[in-house]
XYZ file of C-alpha atoms in Angstrom:
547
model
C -7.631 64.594 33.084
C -7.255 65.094 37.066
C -6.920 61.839 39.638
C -7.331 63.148 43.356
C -3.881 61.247 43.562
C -2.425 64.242 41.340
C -1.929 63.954 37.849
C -3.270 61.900 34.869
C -1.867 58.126 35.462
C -4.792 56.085 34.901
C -4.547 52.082 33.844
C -7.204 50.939 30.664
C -8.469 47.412 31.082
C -11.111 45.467 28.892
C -12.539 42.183 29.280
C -15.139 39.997 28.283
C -18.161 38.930 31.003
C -19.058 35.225 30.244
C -20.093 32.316 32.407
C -18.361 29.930 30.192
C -14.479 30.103 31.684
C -13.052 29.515 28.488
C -14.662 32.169 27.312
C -14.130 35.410 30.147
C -11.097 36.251 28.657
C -9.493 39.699 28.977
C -5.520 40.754 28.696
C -3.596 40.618 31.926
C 0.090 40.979 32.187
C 1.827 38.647 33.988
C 3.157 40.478 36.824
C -0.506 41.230 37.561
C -2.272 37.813 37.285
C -4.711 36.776 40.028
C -6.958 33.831 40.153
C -10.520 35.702 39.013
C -11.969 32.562 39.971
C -13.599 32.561 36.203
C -11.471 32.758 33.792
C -8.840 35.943 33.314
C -11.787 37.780 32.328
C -14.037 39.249 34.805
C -12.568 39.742 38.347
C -15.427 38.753 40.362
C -15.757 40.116 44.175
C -14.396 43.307 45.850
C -10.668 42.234 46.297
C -10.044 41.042 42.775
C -12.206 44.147 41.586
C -9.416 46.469 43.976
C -6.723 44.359 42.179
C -7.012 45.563 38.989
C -7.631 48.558 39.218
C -4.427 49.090 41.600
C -2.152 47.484 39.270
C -0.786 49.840 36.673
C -1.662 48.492 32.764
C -2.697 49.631 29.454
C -4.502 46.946 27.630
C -3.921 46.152 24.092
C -6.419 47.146 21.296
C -9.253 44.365 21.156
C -8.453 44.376 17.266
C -4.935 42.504 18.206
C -6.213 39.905 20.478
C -5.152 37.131 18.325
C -1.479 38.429 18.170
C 0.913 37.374 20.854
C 1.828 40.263 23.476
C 4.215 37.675 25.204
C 7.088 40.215 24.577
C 5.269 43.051 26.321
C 4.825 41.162 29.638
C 0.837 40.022 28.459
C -0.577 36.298 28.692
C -0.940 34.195 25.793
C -4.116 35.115 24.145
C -7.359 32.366 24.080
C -8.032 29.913 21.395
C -7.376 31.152 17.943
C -10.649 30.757 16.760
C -12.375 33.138 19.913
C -9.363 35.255 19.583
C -10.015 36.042 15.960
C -14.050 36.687 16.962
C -12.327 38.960 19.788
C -10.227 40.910 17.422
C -13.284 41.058 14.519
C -15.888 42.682 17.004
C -16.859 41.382 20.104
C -19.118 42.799 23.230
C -16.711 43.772 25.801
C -16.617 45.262 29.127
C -13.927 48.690 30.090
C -12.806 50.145 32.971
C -10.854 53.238 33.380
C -9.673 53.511 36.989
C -6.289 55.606 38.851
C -4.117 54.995 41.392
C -5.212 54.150 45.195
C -5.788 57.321 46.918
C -6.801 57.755 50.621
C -10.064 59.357 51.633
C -11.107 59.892 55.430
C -14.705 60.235 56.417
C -16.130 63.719 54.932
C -13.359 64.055 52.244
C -13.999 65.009 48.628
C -12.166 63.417 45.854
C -12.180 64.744 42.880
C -11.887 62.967 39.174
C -11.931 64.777 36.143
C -12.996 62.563 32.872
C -13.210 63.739 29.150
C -15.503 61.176 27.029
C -13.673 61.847 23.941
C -15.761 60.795 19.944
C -14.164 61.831 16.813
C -15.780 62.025 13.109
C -13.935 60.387 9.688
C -12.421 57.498 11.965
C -12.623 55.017 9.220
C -11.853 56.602 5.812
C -12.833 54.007 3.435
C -16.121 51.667 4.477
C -14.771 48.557 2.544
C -11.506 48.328 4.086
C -12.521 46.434 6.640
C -13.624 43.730 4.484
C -10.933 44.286 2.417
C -8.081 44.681 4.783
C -8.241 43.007 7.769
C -6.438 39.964 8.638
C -6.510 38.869 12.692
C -3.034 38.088 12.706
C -1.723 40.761 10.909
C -4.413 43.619 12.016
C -1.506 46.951 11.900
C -2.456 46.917 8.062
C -5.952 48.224 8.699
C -5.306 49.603 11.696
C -2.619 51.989 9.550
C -5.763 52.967 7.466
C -7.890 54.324 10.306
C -7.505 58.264 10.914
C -7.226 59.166 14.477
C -6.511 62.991 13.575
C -10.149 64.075 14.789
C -9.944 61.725 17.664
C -6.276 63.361 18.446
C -8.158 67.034 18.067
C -11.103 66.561 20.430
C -8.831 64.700 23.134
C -6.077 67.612 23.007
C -9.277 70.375 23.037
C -11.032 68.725 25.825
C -7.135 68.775 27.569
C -6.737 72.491 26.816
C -10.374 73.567 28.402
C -9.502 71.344 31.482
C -6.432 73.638 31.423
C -5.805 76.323 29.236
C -2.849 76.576 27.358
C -0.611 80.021 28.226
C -3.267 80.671 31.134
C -1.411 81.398 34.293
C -4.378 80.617 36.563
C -2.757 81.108 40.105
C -0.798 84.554 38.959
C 2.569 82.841 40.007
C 4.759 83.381 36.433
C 3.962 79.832 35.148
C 1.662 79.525 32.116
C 2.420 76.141 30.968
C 5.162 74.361 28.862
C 6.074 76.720 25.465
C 8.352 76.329 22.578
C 8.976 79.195 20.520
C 7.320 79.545 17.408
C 9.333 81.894 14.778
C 7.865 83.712 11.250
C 10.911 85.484 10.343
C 11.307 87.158 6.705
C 8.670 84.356 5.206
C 10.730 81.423 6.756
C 9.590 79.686 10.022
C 11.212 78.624 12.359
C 10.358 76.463 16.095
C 12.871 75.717 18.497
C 12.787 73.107 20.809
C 11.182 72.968 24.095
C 13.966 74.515 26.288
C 15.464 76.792 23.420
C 15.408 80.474 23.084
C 15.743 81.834 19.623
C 18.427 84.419 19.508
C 18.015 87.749 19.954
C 18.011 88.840 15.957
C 15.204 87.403 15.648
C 12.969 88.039 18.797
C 11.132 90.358 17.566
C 9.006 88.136 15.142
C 8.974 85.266 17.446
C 6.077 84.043 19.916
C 5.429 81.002 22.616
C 3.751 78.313 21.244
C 2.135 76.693 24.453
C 1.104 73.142 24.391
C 0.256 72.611 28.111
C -1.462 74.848 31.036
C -0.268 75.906 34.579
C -1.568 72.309 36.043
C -4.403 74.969 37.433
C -7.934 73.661 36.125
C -9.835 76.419 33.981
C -12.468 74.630 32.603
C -12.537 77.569 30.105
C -14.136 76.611 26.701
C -14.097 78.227 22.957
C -15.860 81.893 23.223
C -16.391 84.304 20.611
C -13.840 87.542 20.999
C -14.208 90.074 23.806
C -16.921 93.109 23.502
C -15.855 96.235 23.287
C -16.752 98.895 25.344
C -19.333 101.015 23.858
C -19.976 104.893 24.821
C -22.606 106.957 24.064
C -23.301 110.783 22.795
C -27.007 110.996 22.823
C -29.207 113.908 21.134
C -32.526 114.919 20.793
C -33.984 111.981 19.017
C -30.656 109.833 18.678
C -27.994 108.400 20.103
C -24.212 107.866 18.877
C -22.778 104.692 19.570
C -19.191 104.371 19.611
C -16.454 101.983 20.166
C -12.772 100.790 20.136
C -11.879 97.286 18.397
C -8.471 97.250 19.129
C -8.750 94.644 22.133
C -12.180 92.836 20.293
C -9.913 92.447 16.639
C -6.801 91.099 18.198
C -8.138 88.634 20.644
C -6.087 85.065 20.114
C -8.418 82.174 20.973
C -6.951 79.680 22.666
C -7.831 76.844 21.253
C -6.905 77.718 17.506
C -4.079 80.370 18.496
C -5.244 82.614 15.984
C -7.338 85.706 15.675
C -10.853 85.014 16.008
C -12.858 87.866 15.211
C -15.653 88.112 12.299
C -17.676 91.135 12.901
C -19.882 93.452 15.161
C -23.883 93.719 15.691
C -25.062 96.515 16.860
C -28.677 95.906 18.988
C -31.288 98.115 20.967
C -34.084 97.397 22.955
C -36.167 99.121 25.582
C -35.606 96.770 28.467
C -32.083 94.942 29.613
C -33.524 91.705 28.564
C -32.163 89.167 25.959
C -35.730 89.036 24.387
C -36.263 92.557 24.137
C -32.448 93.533 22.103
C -33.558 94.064 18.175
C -30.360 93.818 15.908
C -29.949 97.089 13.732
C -27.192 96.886 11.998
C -23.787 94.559 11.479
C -20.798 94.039 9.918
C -18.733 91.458 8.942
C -15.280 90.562 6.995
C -15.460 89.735 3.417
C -15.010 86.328 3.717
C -16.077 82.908 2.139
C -16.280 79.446 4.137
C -15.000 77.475 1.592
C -15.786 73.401 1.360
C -13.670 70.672 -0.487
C -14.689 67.697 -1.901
C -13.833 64.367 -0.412
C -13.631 61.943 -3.311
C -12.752 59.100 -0.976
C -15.478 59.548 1.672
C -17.897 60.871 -1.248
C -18.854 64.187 0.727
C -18.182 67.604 1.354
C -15.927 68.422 3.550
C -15.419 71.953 5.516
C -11.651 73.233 4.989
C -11.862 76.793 6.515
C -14.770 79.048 7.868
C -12.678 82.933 7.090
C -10.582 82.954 4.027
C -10.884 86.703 2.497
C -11.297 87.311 -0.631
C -8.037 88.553 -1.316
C -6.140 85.909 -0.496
C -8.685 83.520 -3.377
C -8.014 86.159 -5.837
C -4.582 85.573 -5.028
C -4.758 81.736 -5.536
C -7.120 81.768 -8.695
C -6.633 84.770 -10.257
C -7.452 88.801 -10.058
C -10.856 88.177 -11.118
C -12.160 85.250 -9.419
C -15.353 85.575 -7.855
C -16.069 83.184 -4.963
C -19.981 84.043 -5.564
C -20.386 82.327 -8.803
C -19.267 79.411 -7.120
C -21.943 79.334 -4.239
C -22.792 75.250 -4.019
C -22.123 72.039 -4.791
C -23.724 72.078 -8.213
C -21.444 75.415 -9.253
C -18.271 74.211 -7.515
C -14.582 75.557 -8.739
C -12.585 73.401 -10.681
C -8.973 73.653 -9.239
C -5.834 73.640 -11.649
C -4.851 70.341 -9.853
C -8.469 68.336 -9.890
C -9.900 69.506 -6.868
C -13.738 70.729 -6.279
C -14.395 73.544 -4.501
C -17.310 76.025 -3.691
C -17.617 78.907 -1.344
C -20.079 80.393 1.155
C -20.074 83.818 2.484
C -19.180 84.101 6.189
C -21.922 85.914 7.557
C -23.409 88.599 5.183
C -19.970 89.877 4.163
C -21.689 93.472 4.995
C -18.154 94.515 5.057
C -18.148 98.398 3.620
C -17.051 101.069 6.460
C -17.672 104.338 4.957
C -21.624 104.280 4.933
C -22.883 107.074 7.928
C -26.266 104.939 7.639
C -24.941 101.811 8.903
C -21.405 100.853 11.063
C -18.383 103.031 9.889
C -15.529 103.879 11.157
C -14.793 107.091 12.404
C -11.255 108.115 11.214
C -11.782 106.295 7.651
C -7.689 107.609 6.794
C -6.419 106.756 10.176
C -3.188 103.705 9.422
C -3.468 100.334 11.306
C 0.329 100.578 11.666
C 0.717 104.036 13.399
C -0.287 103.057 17.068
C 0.448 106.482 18.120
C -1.732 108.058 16.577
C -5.176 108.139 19.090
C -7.707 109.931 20.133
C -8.110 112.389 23.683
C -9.421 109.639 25.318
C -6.175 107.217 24.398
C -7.804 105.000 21.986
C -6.233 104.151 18.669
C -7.992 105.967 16.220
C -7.928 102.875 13.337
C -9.828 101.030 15.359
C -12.459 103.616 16.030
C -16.546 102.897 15.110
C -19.301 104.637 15.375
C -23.571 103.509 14.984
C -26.371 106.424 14.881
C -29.563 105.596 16.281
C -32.027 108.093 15.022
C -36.031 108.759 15.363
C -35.793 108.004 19.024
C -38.420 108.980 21.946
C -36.789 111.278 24.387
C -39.253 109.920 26.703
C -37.806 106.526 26.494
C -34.824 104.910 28.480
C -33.406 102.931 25.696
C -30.716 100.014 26.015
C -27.973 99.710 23.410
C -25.325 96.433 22.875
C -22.985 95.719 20.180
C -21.681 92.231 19.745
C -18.424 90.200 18.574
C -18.405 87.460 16.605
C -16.064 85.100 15.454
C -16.433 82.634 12.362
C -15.940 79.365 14.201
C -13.720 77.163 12.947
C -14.021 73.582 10.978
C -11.281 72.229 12.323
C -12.284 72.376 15.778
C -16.252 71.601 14.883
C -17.308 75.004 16.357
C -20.035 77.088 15.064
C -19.733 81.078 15.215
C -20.392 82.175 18.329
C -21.340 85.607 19.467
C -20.917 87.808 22.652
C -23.810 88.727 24.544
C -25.530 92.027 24.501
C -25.870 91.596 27.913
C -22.086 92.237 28.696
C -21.898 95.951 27.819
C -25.172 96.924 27.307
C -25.974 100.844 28.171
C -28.669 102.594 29.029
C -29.340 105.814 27.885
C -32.140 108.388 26.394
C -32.097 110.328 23.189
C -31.835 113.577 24.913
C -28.729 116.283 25.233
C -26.211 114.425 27.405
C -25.332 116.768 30.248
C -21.807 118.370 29.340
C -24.075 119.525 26.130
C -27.095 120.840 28.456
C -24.344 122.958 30.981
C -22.362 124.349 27.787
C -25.297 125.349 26.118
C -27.230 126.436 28.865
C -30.515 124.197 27.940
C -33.614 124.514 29.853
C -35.110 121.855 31.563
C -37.784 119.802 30.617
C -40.689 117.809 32.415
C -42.764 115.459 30.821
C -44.960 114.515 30.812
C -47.081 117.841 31.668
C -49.368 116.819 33.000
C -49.514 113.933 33.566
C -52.862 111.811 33.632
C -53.471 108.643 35.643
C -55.686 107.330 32.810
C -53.324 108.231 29.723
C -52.437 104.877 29.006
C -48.505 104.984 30.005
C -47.969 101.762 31.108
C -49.873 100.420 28.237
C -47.842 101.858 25.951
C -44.822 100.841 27.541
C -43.654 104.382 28.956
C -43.766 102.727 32.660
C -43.627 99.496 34.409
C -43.111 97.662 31.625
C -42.261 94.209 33.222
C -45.111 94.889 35.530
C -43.482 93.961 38.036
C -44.291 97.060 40.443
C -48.200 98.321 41.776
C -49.491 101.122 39.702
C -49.056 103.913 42.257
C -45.012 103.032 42.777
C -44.842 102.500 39.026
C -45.478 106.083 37.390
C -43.219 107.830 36.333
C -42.312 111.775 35.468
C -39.201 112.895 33.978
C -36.959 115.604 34.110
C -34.546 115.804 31.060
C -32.173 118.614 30.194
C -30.342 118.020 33.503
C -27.168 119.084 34.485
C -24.904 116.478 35.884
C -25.099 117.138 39.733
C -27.702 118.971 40.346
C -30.868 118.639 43.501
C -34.766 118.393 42.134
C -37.010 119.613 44.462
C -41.541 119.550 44.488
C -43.248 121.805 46.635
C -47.344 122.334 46.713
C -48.553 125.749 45.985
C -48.327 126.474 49.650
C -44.605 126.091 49.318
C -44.982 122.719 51.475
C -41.747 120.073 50.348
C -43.260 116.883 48.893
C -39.665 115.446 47.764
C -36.157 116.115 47.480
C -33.824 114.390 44.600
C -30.503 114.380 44.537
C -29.176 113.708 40.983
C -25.179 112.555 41.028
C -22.877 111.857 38.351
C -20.326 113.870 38.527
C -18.754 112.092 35.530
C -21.390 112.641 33.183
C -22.221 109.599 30.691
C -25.172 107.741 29.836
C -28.182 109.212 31.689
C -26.430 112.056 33.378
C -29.256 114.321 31.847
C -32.283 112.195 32.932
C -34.049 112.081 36.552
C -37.431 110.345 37.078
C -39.754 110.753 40.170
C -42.417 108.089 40.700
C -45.254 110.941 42.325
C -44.474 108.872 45.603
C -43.910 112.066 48.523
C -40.409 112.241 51.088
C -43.214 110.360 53.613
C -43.933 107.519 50.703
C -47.979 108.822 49.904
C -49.251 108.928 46.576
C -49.268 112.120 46.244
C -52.766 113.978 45.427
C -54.523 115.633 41.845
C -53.366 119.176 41.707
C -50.723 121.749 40.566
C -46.938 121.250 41.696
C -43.689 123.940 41.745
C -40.530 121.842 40.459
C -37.469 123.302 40.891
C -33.906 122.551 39.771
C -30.819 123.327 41.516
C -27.073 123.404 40.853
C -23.985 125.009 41.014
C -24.686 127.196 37.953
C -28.148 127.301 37.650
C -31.617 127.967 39.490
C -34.503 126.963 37.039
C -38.306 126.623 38.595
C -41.654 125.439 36.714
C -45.016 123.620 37.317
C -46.322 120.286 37.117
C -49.864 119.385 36.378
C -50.815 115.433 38.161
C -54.698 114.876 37.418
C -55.882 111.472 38.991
């Protein structure tokens, strides 16, 4: 894939490694030959090893050994009866090697090498027995399928170097053609060609190559969206655009890839912690073929709706009934099929209970119709999370999927919650609290040293921190900017808070103080004055600490 030369010119060479001469055989052309000193098979010592891999050649397949390659510039081949063991299976040695580059002391040179397998390479097991003939091989070699082969090597190609990616921002994305779907006819135009302007508007590049800038970018399940809160007293409101998430192209199919959302929670930011509530997915079937040939199953799609096998085998066909391979679907023209949901197809929107969207009448094709905020309203979602601790910082994630895809032997992959998880508590968020004027609250009042917190997992829950820089007090009900202040019943300051977000959001409303004084001392058993201060309020009240 990369040569520190520049480029992809490599040369292929095989041979065989025997002491006998007559038997270290390997194809050379004739412009290349060398004495070996054994044979033309193994080049033995550095300077015949440097030969060959400086002269440019691409060997022969091993299965045509016993055919002359005179005509292509090769040596004769050995003795018939070693060249038809060559060509029938034989242990031989590879090299892959580039072109001569210079390196000084210190340099780096860098090689980039794709070991490329495929699956279904040989179609029918007995056609080897039954088809192969040394001298005339191109009859079984015609029944091998290299379309896997073909797949994985262009895939491991287009994560080298992504396809459309313009990696160094300088207006070149790779080589295109343009790809047409105009009025149910399509239409490509050759590399070079620009389809005319009637029909640009359903037109698209079709890019087959990168930027020459390596990615090493792989298959990934669609992008997350962004979630944003509205919390309450015991709940939260998730919600979320899928514009962006729903219309992400993968590049390795070029098509859509996007199954569904999960929506998690958890009460730490940690991959272990996140507990899946709720999800939704596409109705959709995987749907598998039988392979009379290869006597198997075989996988022809991982996301074809519903819809569209109603529309191929009638109104009323039900893709359930035909769930495996002992209640497969008997196609008009002999074919077996049977069909696995995609997920759970959990695919109905209007439940309040579980992911729905928000603007149920809103139309996918009006773009202008969105919300305050600018979002396309179609594509809006909400999640409630009810019978929540106000106490609690809580973490909330929701997830893309996509289906994966057959062709391309990937399994559905999911984002992480990780990527836009949120913190927040189930408490007024602060516009709420300054519109509506809320008190403040402190809890908890009072607190004891020996209630148990951290065992219940109210503080220091990775126990990572010493108990006395660990507690924890909270103020809720807070306005967005606003400065917390302790005194002692003499009126003595044991700490100052400043509380800043002047945008609101996600714990806005929530301030905790770890009992730790301005001149970091525990502080002492007793009774404290809080008070809370902003631009519209003054709001005073006592704390309890017994130790």
């Amino acid at each position: 894939l990369r040569t520190p030369s520049g480029g992809s010119s490599v040369s292929y060479n095989w041979w065989i490694d025997d002491y006998d001469q007559a038997h270290n055989f390997g194809p050379r052309l004739k412009r290349n030959y060398r004495e070996f000193g054994i044979g033309l098979g193994t080049p033995m010592g550095d300077r015949n090893k440097y030969h060959i891999m400086t002269q440019p050649e691409i060997d022969y397949d091993q299965m045509f050994t016993a055919v002359p390659h005179i005509n292509a510039g090769f040596l004769p081949p050995p003795s018939p009866d070693y060249a038809e063991a060559i060509s029938e299976g034989y242990w031989t040695v590879f090299l892959v090697s580039t072109p001569p580059c210079t390196a000084m002391p210190g340099d780096t040179l860098r090689f980039t090498i794709a070991h490329v397998m495929g699956t279904g390479f040989h179609v029918n097991p007995p056609d080897f027995r039954q088809h192969f003939d040394p001298y005339a091989p191109s009859e079984y070699y015609d029944l091998l399928n290299f379309d896997d082969l073909e797949q994985n090597a262009r895939d491991a190609y287009w994560i080298f170097d992504n396809p459309g990616w313009d990696t160094d921002n300088d207006g070149n994305a790779g080589r295109y053609i343009w790809d047409c779907m105009c009025g149910g006819e399509r239409i490509c135009f050759a590399e070079g060609e620009t389809p005319p302007d009637s029909l640009t508007g359903c037109c698209h590049k079709e890019y087959f190559t990168g930027d020459g800038v390596p990615d090493f970018r792989t298959a990934s399940p669609p992008p997350p969206p962004i979630v944003r809160t509205r919390a309450e007293f015991g709940k939260v409101t998730l919600r979320w655009n899928g514009k962006e998430t729903e219309n992400a192209i993968s590049f390795l199919t070029g098509e859509k890839n996007f199954e569904g959302y999960k929506v998690y929670f958890g009460e730490e930011d940690r991959l272990t912690d996140f507990v899946l509530l709720c999800s939704y997915d596409r109705d959709d079937y995987k749907m598998y073929q039988y392979n009379s040939a290869m006597q198997l199953w075989e996988g022809v799609t991982t996301a074809i709706p519903t819809d569209s096998l109603r529309a191929l085998y009638g109104a009323n066909f039900d893709p359930s009934q035909y769930n495996d391979p002992t209640n497969a679907y008997v196609t008009p023209d002999g074919q077996y099929l049977y069909f696995s949901p995609q997920a759970w197809n959990e695919s109905d929107l209007t439940d309040p209970l579980k992911i729905h969207k928000v603007y149920p009448d809103a139309s996918l094709d009006d773009a202008a119709d969105i919300t305050e905020e600018g979002y396309q309203r179609y594509y809006e979602y909400e999640y409630v999370v009810e019978n929540l601790q106000p106490s609690k910082p809580y973490y909330f994630a929701v997830t893309a999927f996509n289906p994966g895809s057959f062709h391309q032997s990937l399994p559905s992959m999911e984002s992480s919650p990780l990527l836009n998880v949120i913190r927040d508590y189930a408490l007024p968020s602060s516009d709420v609290v300054e519109k509506e004027g809320l008190p403040v609250m402190v809890f908890p009042n009072p607190y004891r040293t020996d209630g148990g917190y951290a065992r219940d997992g109210y503080e220091n829950r990775d126990r990572t921190l010493r108990a006395e820089w660990a507690r924890k007090i909270h103020f809720g009900n807070l306005p967005a900017v606003c400065k917390i202040r302790i005194y002692t019943l003499a009126g003595d300051l044991v700490q100052e808070i400043d509380h800043y977000y002047p945008n609101g959001g996600p714990g806005s409303q929530e301030e905790t103080w770890n009992m730790i004084s301005r001149n970091t001392q525990s502080i002492t058993s007793g009774i404290y004055i809080w008070s809370v201060h902003s631009d519209k309020t003054e709001q005073l009240g006592k704390l309890v600490i017994i130790k």
